[in-house]
Amino acid sequence: MKRIRSTLIGGAAALLLVTPPLMGQELVEEASEAQRAQAELQVRIDAADDASREMLVELRRLEAETRRLRADSESLAPRLERQAERLATREAALDALAETREALPAVEQGLLSRLRAWVEADLPFLKQERLARVEGLVNGMADPDLSTAERLDRTLAAWRAELDYGRELDAWRGILKEGEVRREVDFFRLGRVGLYYLTPDGHQGAVWRSDEQRWQPLAEAERVELRHGLRIAREQRAPELLTLPVSHPVTPVDAEHAL
């Protein structure tokens, strides 16, 4: 019995000696596992924080971009409205383009007819040159190499040239024809108001009378004024007021009707 009890006691003692180290190991492993879990949780928390910060930054960027786009939209709205109006105008012009092209030849013919009539009825200066310009335009109407735009541009240029004559002072030496008589004189043109000539010796001069279609002689004082006008046109004298008869008849205006 003593031997059996000794054996039991010895076995129990051995069990007690073995158990504590095993339990300590398990506790260490559990603690390590808990630490790893805690570390993984902290990593996930940190990652979530980083993602949240990135989302917050992106949100703020999107808000700023939205405000900028809204401001750009508000500033562009009036410009887009104006562009829409211009497009509508162009579309309307394009719709009428076919009708305009059909009517344009008749308009050109009318402009050339009026231009020829104006030159023929105007003061007789550079008449052959001006009529030749009109005839060149008329012949160009049948030229297939000229586009509609080119013909119209030439017609308008001729009209501008005629209009410019009304704003110019001009002086030139040329040949005056009176019946069978031809003589060299100095011509002076005061816009479209007056056309004059003076002989080189200054002894004879005249003004063109449109209503009578003839030259009317000038008095001596008027020839002196005409000589001044020639020098002004040739930039040999400072501009000044000239006292000369005009080529077109002047109709008196009733003071009561003028008011």
Short mmCIF file of C-alpha atoms in Angstrom, two decimals:
data_model
loop_
_atom_site.label_atom_id
_atom_site.label_comp_id
_atom_site.label_asym_id
_atom_site.label_seq_id
_atom_site.Cartn_x
_atom_site.Cartn_y
_atom_site.Cartn_z
CA MET A 1 0.00 0.00 0.00
CA LYS A 2 2.80 2.35 0.81
CA ARG A 3 4.33 1.72 -2.55
CA ILE A 4 1.07 2.41 -4.39
CA ARG A 5 0.44 5.61 -2.37
CA SER A 6 3.98 6.72 -3.09
CA THR A 7 3.46 6.18 -6.75
CA LEU A 8 0.19 8.12 -6.78
CA ILE A 9 1.74 10.96 -4.88
CA GLY A 10 4.70 10.99 -7.17
CA GLY A 11 2.43 11.05 -10.24
CA ALA A 12 0.37 13.87 -8.89
CA ALA A 13 3.49 15.80 -8.12
CA ALA A 14 4.73 15.24 -11.62
CA LEU A 15 1.36 16.43 -13.03
CA LEU A 16 1.55 19.55 -10.94
CA LEU A 17 5.06 20.17 -12.16
CA VAL A 18 4.06 19.83 -15.79
CA THR A 19 0.73 21.80 -15.87
CA PRO A 20 1.89 25.26 -14.86
CA PRO A 21 4.32 25.67 -17.78
CA LEU A 22 1.66 24.55 -20.28
CA MET A 23 -0.90 27.00 -18.98
CA GLY A 24 1.64 29.84 -19.09
CA GLN A 25 2.42 29.10 -22.72
CA GLU A 26 -1.23 29.22 -23.66
CA LEU A 27 -1.65 32.52 -21.87
CA VAL A 28 1.33 33.95 -23.75
CA GLU A 29 -0.09 32.80 -27.05
CA GLU A 30 -3.50 34.26 -26.24
CA ALA A 31 -1.86 37.55 -25.30
CA SER A 32 0.15 37.58 -28.52
CA GLU A 33 -2.98 36.82 -30.53
CA ALA A 34 -4.79 39.62 -28.78
CA GLN A 35 -1.93 41.99 -29.56
CA ARG A 36 -1.94 40.97 -33.22
CA ALA A 37 -5.71 41.47 -33.39
CA GLN A 38 -5.32 44.84 -31.73
CA ALA A 39 -2.57 45.78 -34.18
CA GLU A 40 -4.66 44.69 -37.16
CA LEU A 41 -7.62 46.65 -35.80
CA GLN A 42 -5.42 49.72 -35.37
CA VAL A 43 -4.15 49.34 -38.94
CA ARG A 44 -7.73 49.17 -40.20
CA ILE A 45 -8.62 52.19 -38.11
CA ASP A 46 -5.64 54.12 -39.46
CA ALA A 47 -6.51 53.07 -43.01
CA ALA A 48 -10.10 54.17 -42.47
CA ASP A 49 -8.87 57.51 -41.13
CA ASP A 50 -6.61 58.00 -44.18
CA ALA A 51 -9.48 57.12 -46.52
CA SER A 52 -11.76 59.50 -44.67
CA ARG A 53 -9.21 62.31 -44.94
CA GLU A 54 -8.77 61.63 -48.66
CA MET A 55 -12.54 61.61 -49.17
CA LEU A 56 -12.80 64.89 -47.24
CA VAL A 57 -10.09 66.48 -49.38
CA GLU A 58 -11.79 65.22 -52.55
CA LEU A 59 -15.15 66.51 -51.32
CA ARG A 60 -13.72 69.96 -50.72
CA ARG A 61 -12.08 69.92 -54.15
CA LEU A 62 -15.36 68.95 -55.79
CA GLU A 63 -17.20 71.70 -53.90
CA ALA A 64 -14.65 74.28 -55.08
CA GLU A 65 -14.88 72.97 -58.66
CA THR A 66 -18.67 73.15 -58.48
CA ARG A 67 -18.54 76.77 -57.34
CA ARG A 68 -16.11 77.63 -60.15
CA LEU A 69 -18.26 75.91 -62.77
CA ARG A 70 -21.36 77.70 -61.47
CA ALA A 71 -19.58 81.07 -61.71
CA ASP A 72 -18.32 80.25 -65.21
CA SER A 73 -21.81 79.22 -66.26
CA GLU A 74 -23.29 82.48 -64.97
CA SER A 75 -20.67 84.53 -66.82
CA LEU A 76 -21.06 82.53 -70.03
CA ALA A 77 -24.85 82.74 -70.11
CA PRO A 78 -25.06 86.29 -71.60
CA ARG A 79 -22.36 85.45 -74.15
CA LEU A 80 -24.19 82.31 -75.20
CA GLU A 81 -27.39 84.32 -75.58
CA ARG A 82 -25.62 86.80 -77.87
CA GLN A 83 -24.13 83.97 -79.90
CA ALA A 84 -27.55 82.38 -80.21
CA GLU A 85 -28.95 85.69 -81.50
CA ARG A 86 -26.12 85.99 -84.05
CA LEU A 87 -26.68 82.41 -85.19
CA ALA A 88 -30.38 83.11 -85.60
CA THR A 89 -29.56 86.21 -87.66
CA ARG A 90 -27.14 84.24 -89.84
CA GLU A 91 -29.66 81.49 -90.35
CA ALA A 92 -32.23 84.06 -91.44
CA ALA A 93 -29.67 85.58 -93.82
CA LEU A 94 -28.87 82.15 -95.26
CA ASP A 95 -32.57 81.50 -95.76
CA ALA A 96 -32.80 84.73 -97.76
CA LEU A 97 -29.53 84.13 -99.62
CA ALA A 98 -31.15 82.39 -102.57
CA GLU A 99 -33.59 85.27 -103.07
CA THR A 100 -30.75 87.77 -102.74
CA ARG A 101 -28.67 85.99 -105.39
CA GLU A 102 -31.59 86.02 -107.77
CA ALA A 103 -32.21 89.73 -107.24
CA LEU A 104 -28.54 90.80 -107.26
CA PRO A 105 -28.02 91.01 -111.07
CA ALA A 106 -30.99 93.38 -111.37
CA VAL A 107 -29.61 95.47 -108.49
CA GLU A 108 -26.19 95.68 -110.18
CA GLN A 109 -27.77 96.72 -113.47
CA GLY A 110 -29.73 99.42 -111.68
CA LEU A 111 -26.60 100.73 -109.94
CA LEU A 112 -24.68 100.91 -113.22
CA SER A 113 -27.56 102.62 -115.05
CA ARG A 114 -27.84 105.25 -112.32
CA LEU A 115 -24.05 105.73 -112.30
CA ARG A 116 -23.95 106.31 -116.07
CA ALA A 117 -26.84 108.78 -115.88
CA TRP A 118 -25.12 110.63 -113.04
CA VAL A 119 -21.84 110.96 -114.96
CA GLU A 120 -23.61 112.15 -118.11
CA ALA A 121 -25.58 114.79 -116.20
CA ASP A 122 -22.66 115.88 -113.98
CA LEU A 123 -20.08 118.60 -114.55
CA PRO A 124 -18.05 117.77 -117.69
CA PHE A 125 -14.74 116.90 -116.02
CA LEU A 126 -12.83 113.71 -116.86
CA LYS A 127 -16.02 112.66 -118.58
CA GLN A 128 -14.52 110.14 -121.01
CA GLU A 129 -12.51 108.51 -118.23
CA ARG A 130 -15.53 108.21 -115.96
CA LEU A 131 -17.82 106.87 -118.69
CA ALA A 132 -15.14 104.34 -119.66
CA ARG A 133 -15.12 103.13 -116.06
CA VAL A 134 -18.86 102.56 -116.20
CA GLU A 135 -18.63 100.74 -119.55
CA GLY A 136 -15.95 98.48 -118.13
CA LEU A 137 -18.29 97.53 -115.31
CA VAL A 138 -21.13 96.85 -117.75
CA ASN A 139 -18.89 94.57 -119.84
CA GLY A 140 -17.76 92.80 -116.67
CA MET A 141 -21.34 91.71 -116.00
CA ALA A 142 -20.95 89.10 -118.76
CA ASP A 143 -17.45 87.96 -117.70
CA PRO A 144 -17.70 84.35 -116.41
CA ASP A 145 -14.35 84.66 -114.64
CA LEU A 146 -15.68 87.33 -112.29
CA SER A 147 -17.64 86.21 -109.26
CA THR A 148 -20.74 88.03 -108.06
CA ALA A 149 -18.79 89.41 -105.08
CA GLU A 150 -16.03 90.76 -107.36
CA ARG A 151 -18.52 92.48 -109.69
CA LEU A 152 -20.36 94.04 -106.77
CA ASP A 153 -17.10 95.19 -105.18
CA ARG A 154 -16.03 96.91 -108.42
CA THR A 155 -19.41 98.59 -108.77
CA LEU A 156 -19.28 99.93 -105.23
CA ALA A 157 -15.68 101.10 -105.77
CA ALA A 158 -16.82 103.10 -108.81
CA TRP A 159 -19.57 104.71 -106.76
CA ARG A 160 -17.09 105.58 -104.02
CA ALA A 161 -14.79 107.18 -106.59
CA GLU A 162 -17.65 109.33 -107.88
CA LEU A 163 -18.62 110.34 -104.34
CA ASP A 164 -15.01 111.31 -103.60
CA TYR A 165 -15.09 113.81 -106.48
CA GLY A 166 -17.59 115.83 -104.48
CA ARG A 167 -15.10 116.32 -101.62
CA GLU A 168 -12.03 117.33 -103.62
CA LEU A 169 -10.32 120.40 -105.01
CA ASP A 170 -8.63 119.58 -108.28
CA ALA A 171 -6.56 121.50 -110.81
CA TRP A 172 -5.08 120.26 -114.09
CA ARG A 173 -3.99 121.53 -117.47
CA GLY A 174 -5.93 120.23 -120.44
CA ILE A 175 -7.43 120.99 -123.82
CA LEU A 176 -10.63 123.02 -124.05
CA LYS A 177 -12.79 122.36 -127.12
CA GLU A 178 -15.18 125.07 -128.22
CA GLY A 179 -16.53 124.13 -131.62
CA GLU A 180 -13.55 123.89 -133.94
CA VAL A 181 -11.33 125.81 -131.54
CA ARG A 182 -8.95 123.89 -129.28
CA ARG A 183 -6.75 125.60 -126.72
CA GLU A 184 -4.76 124.73 -123.66
CA VAL A 185 -6.20 126.01 -120.37
CA ASP A 186 -5.98 125.38 -116.64
CA PHE A 187 -9.06 123.69 -115.24
CA PHE A 188 -10.20 124.09 -111.64
CA ARG A 189 -12.87 121.97 -109.98
CA LEU A 190 -14.45 122.83 -106.66
CA GLY A 191 -16.03 119.49 -105.71
CA ARG A 192 -19.27 119.27 -107.63
CA VAL A 193 -20.13 122.90 -106.91
CA GLY A 194 -18.12 124.57 -109.64
CA LEU A 195 -16.02 123.85 -112.73
CA TYR A 196 -13.83 126.62 -114.18
CA TYR A 197 -11.03 127.26 -116.64
CA LEU A 198 -8.41 129.99 -116.95
CA THR A 199 -6.08 130.63 -119.88
CA PRO A 200 -2.34 130.53 -119.05
CA ASP A 201 -2.05 134.29 -119.50
CA GLY A 202 -4.99 134.85 -117.12
CA HIS A 203 -6.86 137.07 -119.59
CA GLN A 204 -9.77 134.71 -120.15
CA GLY A 205 -11.70 132.47 -117.80
CA ALA A 206 -15.15 130.99 -117.46
CA VAL A 207 -17.45 128.93 -115.23
CA TRP A 208 -19.50 126.00 -116.52
CA ARG A 209 -23.24 126.61 -116.27
CA SER A 210 -25.06 123.31 -115.87
CA ASP A 211 -28.50 124.73 -116.53
CA GLU A 212 -27.40 126.23 -119.86
CA GLN A 213 -24.75 123.60 -120.74
CA ARG A 214 -22.21 126.25 -121.69
CA TRP A 215 -19.23 128.23 -120.41
CA GLN A 216 -20.00 131.63 -118.96
CA PRO A 217 -17.11 134.19 -119.02
CA LEU A 218 -15.75 135.47 -115.71
CA ALA A 219 -15.13 139.07 -114.78
CA GLU A 220 -11.60 140.24 -113.99
CA ALA A 221 -12.11 140.05 -110.19
CA GLU A 222 -13.50 136.53 -110.57
CA ARG A 223 -10.47 135.49 -112.64
CA VAL A 224 -8.24 136.70 -109.81
CA GLU A 225 -10.21 134.50 -107.38
CA LEU A 226 -9.91 131.61 -109.82
CA ARG A 227 -6.13 132.07 -109.95
CA HIS A 228 -6.08 131.85 -106.15
CA GLY A 229 -8.14 128.66 -106.32
CA LEU A 230 -5.70 127.07 -108.77
CA ARG A 231 -2.79 127.82 -106.46
CA ILE A 232 -4.70 126.43 -103.45
CA ALA A 233 -5.48 123.20 -105.31
CA ARG A 234 -1.80 122.86 -106.25
CA GLU A 235 -0.82 123.48 -102.61
CA GLN A 236 0.98 126.70 -103.57
CA ARG A 237 -1.24 128.86 -101.38
CA ALA A 238 -2.93 128.44 -98.00
CA PRO A 239 -6.66 127.58 -98.11
CA GLU A 240 -8.95 130.57 -98.02
CA LEU A 241 -12.53 131.54 -98.83
CA LEU A 242 -13.10 132.01 -102.57
CA THR A 243 -15.74 134.27 -104.08
CA LEU A 244 -16.75 132.56 -107.32
CA PRO A 245 -20.00 131.90 -109.15
CA VAL A 246 -21.17 128.26 -108.95
CA SER A 247 -21.99 125.93 -111.80
CA HIS A 248 -25.42 124.91 -110.59
CA PRO A 249 -28.27 127.40 -110.37
CA VAL A 250 -29.02 128.56 -106.85
CA THR A 251 -32.71 128.66 -105.94
CA PRO A 252 -33.55 131.30 -103.33
CA VAL A 253 -35.19 129.90 -100.22
CA ASP A 254 -38.24 131.65 -98.83
CA ALA A 255 -37.48 132.53 -95.21
CA GLU A 256 -41.02 131.59 -94.12
CA HIS A 257 -40.73 128.10 -95.69
CA ALA A 258 -37.23 127.62 -94.26
CA LEU A 259 -38.47 127.92 -90.67
#
